[in-house]
PDB file of C-alpha atoms in Angstrom:
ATOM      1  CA  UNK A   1      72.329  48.050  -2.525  1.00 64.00           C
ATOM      2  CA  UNK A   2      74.626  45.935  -4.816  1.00 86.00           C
ATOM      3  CA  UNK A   3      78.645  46.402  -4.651  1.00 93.00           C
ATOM      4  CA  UNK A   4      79.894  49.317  -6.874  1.00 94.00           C
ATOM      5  CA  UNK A   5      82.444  48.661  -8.736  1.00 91.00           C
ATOM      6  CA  UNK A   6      85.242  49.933  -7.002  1.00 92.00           C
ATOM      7  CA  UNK A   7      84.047  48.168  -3.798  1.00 95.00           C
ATOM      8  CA  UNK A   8      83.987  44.822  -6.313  1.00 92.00           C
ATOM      9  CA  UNK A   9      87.621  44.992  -7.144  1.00 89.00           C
ATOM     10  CA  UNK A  10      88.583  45.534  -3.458  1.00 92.00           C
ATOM     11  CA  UNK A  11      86.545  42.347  -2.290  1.00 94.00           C
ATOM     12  CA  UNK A  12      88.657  40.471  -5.303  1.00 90.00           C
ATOM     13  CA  UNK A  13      92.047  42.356  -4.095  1.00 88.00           C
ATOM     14  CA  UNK A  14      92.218  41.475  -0.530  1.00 92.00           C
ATOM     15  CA  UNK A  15      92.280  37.528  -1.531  1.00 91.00           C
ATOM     16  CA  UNK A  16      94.421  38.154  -4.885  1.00 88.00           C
ATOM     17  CA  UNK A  17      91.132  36.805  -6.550  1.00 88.00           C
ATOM     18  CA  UNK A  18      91.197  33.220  -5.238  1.00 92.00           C
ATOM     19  CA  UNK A  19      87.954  31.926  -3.760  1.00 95.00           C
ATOM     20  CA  UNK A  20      87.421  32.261  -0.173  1.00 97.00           C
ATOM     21  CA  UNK A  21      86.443  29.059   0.641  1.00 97.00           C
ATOM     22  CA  UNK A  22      89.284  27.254   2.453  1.00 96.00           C
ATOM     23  CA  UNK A  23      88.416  23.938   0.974  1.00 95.00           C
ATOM     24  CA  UNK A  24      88.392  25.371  -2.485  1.00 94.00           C
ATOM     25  CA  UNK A  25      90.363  28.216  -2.957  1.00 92.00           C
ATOM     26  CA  UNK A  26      90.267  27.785  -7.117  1.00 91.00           C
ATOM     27  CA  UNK A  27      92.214  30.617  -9.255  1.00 84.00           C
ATOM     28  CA  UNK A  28      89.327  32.634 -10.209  1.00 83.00           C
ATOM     29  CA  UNK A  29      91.399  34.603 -12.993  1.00 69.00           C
ATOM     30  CA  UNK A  30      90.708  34.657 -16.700  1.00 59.00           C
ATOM     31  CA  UNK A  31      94.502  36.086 -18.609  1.00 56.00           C
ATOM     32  CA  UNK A  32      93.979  37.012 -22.095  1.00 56.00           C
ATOM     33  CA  UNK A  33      97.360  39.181 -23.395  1.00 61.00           C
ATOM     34  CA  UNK A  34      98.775  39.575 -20.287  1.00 60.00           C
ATOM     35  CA  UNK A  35      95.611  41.362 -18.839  1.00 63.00           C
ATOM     36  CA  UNK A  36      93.664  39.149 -16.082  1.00 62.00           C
ATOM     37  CA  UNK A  37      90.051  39.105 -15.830  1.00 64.00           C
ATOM     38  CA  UNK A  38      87.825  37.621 -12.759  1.00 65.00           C
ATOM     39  CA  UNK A  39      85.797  35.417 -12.979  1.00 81.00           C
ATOM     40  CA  UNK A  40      84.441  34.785  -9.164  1.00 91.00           C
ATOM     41  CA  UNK A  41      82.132  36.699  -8.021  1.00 93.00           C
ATOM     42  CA  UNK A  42      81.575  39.509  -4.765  1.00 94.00           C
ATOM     43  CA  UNK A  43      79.172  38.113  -3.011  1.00 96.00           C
ATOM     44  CA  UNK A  44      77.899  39.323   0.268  1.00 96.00           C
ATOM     45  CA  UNK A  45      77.787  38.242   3.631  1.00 96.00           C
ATOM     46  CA  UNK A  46      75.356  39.412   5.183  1.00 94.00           C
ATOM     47  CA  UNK A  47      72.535  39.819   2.146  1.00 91.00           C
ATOM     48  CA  UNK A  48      71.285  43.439   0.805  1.00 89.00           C
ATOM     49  CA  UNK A  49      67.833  42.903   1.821  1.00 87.00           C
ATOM     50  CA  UNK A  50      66.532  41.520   5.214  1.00 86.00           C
ATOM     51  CA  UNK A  51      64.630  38.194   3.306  1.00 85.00           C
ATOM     52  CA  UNK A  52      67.718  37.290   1.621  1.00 84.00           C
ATOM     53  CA  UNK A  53      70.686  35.244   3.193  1.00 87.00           C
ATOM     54  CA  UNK A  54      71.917  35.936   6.405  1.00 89.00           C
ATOM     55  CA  UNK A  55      69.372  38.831   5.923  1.00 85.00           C
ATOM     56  CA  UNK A  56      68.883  39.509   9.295  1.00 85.00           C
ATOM     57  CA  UNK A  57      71.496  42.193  10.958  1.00 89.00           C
ATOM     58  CA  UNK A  58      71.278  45.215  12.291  1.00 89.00           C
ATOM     59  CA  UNK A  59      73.209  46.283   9.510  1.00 89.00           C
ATOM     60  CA  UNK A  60      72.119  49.462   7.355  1.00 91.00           C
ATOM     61  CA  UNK A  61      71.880  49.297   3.247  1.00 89.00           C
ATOM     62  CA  UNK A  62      75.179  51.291   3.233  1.00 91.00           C
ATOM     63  CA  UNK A  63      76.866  48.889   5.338  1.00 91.00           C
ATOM     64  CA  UNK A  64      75.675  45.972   3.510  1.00 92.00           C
ATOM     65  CA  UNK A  65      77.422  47.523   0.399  1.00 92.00           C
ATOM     66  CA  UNK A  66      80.888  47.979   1.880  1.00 95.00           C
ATOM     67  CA  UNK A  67      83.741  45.756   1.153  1.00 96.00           C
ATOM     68  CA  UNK A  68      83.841  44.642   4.882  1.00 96.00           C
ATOM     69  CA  UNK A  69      80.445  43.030   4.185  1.00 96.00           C
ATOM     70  CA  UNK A  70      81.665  41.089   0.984  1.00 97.00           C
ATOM     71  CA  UNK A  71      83.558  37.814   0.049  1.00 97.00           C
ATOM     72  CA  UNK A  72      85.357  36.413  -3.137  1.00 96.00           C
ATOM     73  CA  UNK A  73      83.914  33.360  -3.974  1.00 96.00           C
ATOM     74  CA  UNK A  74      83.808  31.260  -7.090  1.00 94.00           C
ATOM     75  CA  UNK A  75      80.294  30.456  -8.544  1.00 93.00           C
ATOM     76  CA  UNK A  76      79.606  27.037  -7.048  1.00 94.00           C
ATOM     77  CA  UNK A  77      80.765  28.192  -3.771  1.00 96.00           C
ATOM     78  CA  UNK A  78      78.391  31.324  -3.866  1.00 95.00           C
ATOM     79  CA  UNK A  79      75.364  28.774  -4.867  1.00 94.00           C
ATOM     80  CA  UNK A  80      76.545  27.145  -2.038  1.00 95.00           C
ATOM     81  CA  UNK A  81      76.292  29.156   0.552  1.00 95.00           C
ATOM     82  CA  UNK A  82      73.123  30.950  -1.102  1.00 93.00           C
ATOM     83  CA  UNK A  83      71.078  28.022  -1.062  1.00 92.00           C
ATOM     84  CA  UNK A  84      68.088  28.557   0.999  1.00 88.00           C
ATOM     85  CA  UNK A  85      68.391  24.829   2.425  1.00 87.00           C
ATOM     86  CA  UNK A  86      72.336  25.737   3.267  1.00 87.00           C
ATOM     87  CA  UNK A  87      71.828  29.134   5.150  1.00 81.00           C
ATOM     88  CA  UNK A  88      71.968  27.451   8.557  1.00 86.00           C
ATOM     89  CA  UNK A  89      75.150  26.023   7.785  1.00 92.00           C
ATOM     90  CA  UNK A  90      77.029  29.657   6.322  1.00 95.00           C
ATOM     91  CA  UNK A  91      76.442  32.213   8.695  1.00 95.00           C
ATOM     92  CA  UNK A  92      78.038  35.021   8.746  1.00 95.00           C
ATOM     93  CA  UNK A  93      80.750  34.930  11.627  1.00 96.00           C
ATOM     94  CA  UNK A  94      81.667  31.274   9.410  1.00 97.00           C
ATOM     95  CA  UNK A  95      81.803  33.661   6.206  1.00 97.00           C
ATOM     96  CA  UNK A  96      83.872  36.553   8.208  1.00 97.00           C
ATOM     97  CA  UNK A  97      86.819  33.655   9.006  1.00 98.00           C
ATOM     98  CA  UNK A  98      86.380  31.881   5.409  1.00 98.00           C
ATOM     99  CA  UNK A  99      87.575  35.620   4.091  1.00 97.00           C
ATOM    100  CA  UNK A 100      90.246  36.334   7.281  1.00 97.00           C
ATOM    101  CA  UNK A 101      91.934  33.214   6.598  1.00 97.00           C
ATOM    102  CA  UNK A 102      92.550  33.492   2.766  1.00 96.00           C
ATOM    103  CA  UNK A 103      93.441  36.977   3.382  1.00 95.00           C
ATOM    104  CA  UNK A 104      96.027  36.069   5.431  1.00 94.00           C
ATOM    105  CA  UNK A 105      96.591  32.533   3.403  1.00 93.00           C
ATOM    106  CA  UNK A 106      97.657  35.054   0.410  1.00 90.00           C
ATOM    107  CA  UNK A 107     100.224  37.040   2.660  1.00 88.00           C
ATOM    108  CA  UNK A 108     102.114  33.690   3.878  1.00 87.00           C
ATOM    109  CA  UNK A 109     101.954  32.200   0.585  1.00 81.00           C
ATOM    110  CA  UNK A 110     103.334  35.573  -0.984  1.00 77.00           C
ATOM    111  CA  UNK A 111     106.558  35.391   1.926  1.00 74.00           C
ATOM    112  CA  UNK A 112     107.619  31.988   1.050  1.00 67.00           C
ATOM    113  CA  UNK A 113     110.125  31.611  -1.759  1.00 65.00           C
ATOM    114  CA  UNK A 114     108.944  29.566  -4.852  1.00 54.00           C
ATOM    115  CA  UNK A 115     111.424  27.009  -4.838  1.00 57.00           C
ATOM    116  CA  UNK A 116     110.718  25.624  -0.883  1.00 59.00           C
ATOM    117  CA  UNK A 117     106.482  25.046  -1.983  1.00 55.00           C
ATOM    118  CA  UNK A 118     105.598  21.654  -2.082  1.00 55.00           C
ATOM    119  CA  UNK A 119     101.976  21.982  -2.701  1.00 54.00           C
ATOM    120  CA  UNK A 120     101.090  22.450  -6.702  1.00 50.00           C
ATOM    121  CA  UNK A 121      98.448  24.587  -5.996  1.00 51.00           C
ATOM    122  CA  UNK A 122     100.284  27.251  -3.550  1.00 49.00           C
ATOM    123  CA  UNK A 123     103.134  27.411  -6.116  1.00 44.00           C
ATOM    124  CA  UNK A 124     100.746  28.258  -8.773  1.00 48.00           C
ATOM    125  CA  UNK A 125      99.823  31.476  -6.691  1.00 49.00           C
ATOM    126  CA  UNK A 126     102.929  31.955  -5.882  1.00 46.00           C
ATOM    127  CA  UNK A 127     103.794  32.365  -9.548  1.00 43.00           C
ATOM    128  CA  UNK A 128     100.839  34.181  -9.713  1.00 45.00           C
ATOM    129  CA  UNK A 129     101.319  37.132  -6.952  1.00 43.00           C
ATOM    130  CA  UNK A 130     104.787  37.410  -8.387  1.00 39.00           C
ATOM    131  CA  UNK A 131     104.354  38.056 -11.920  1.00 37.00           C
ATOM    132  CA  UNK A 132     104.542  41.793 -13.000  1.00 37.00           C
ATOM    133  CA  UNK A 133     101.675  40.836 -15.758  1.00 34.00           C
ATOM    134  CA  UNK A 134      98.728  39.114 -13.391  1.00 37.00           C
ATOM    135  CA  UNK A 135      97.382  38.625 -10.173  1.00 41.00           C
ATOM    136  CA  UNK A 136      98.965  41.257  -7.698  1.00 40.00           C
ATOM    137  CA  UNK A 137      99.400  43.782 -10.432  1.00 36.00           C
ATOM    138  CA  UNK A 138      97.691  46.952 -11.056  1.00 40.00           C
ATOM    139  CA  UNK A 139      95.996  45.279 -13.935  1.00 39.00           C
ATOM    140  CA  UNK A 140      94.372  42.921 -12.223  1.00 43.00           C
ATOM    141  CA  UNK A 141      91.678  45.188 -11.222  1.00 45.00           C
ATOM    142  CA  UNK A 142      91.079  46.993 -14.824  1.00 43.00           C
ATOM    143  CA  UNK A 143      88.027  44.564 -15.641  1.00 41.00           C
TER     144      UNK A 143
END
């Protein structure tokens, strides 16, 4: 069973729509007239169908569709770790702290004030998460 929608823009929420990948983390937001679109994509962790990657779980369908079974990642990090020659090296529990870390990534880099940020790419989010008109606001997840 594929994400709904709703479950979609909860997956992109809980990392403010960054990619989960710690070595990549890229900005997947699109901003046209103050509105933000994603671009990454929910992709899941353990797969909807047994054959598929990280198929094999005692997980049921409706489990496999819940947010707690999904990560935001950006397109060549999905390919990534969807390749069948790369499975071995993305399983799940690897997944599970890939999304745990850039969850909690986005709350430190959210407490830390703009102007003590060294690193270019934090004090982009940073600018990000605080703006009234992208990432963190409620129209982030109109798309």
């Amino acid at each position: 069973m594929a994400f709904s929608e709703t479950v979609r823009k909860q997956i992109c929420a809980e990392v403010d729509g960054f990619c989960s990948n710690p070595k990549c983390r890229a900005q997947l937001g699109h901003y046209i007239r103050g509105l933000s679109y994603p671009v990454g994509e929910a992709c899941h962790i353990v797969a909807e169908s047994a054959d598929g990657p990280r198929g094999l779980s005692s997980l049921n369908a409706e489990e496999r569709s819940r947010a707690s079974n999904g990560i935001w990642l950006c397109e060549k990090c999905h390919g990534m770790i969807d390749d069948p020659l790369d499975w071995p090296d993305y399983p799940a529990p690897i997944l599970h702290e890939w999304k745990a870390s850039t969850k909690e990534w986005c709350k430190e880099i959210r407490a830390v004030p703009f102007h003590q940020i060294s690193d270019n790419r934090d004090r982009r989010k940073v600018s990000l998460v605080d703006s009234d008109s992208l990432i963190g606001a409620d129209n982030f997840l109109n798309f």
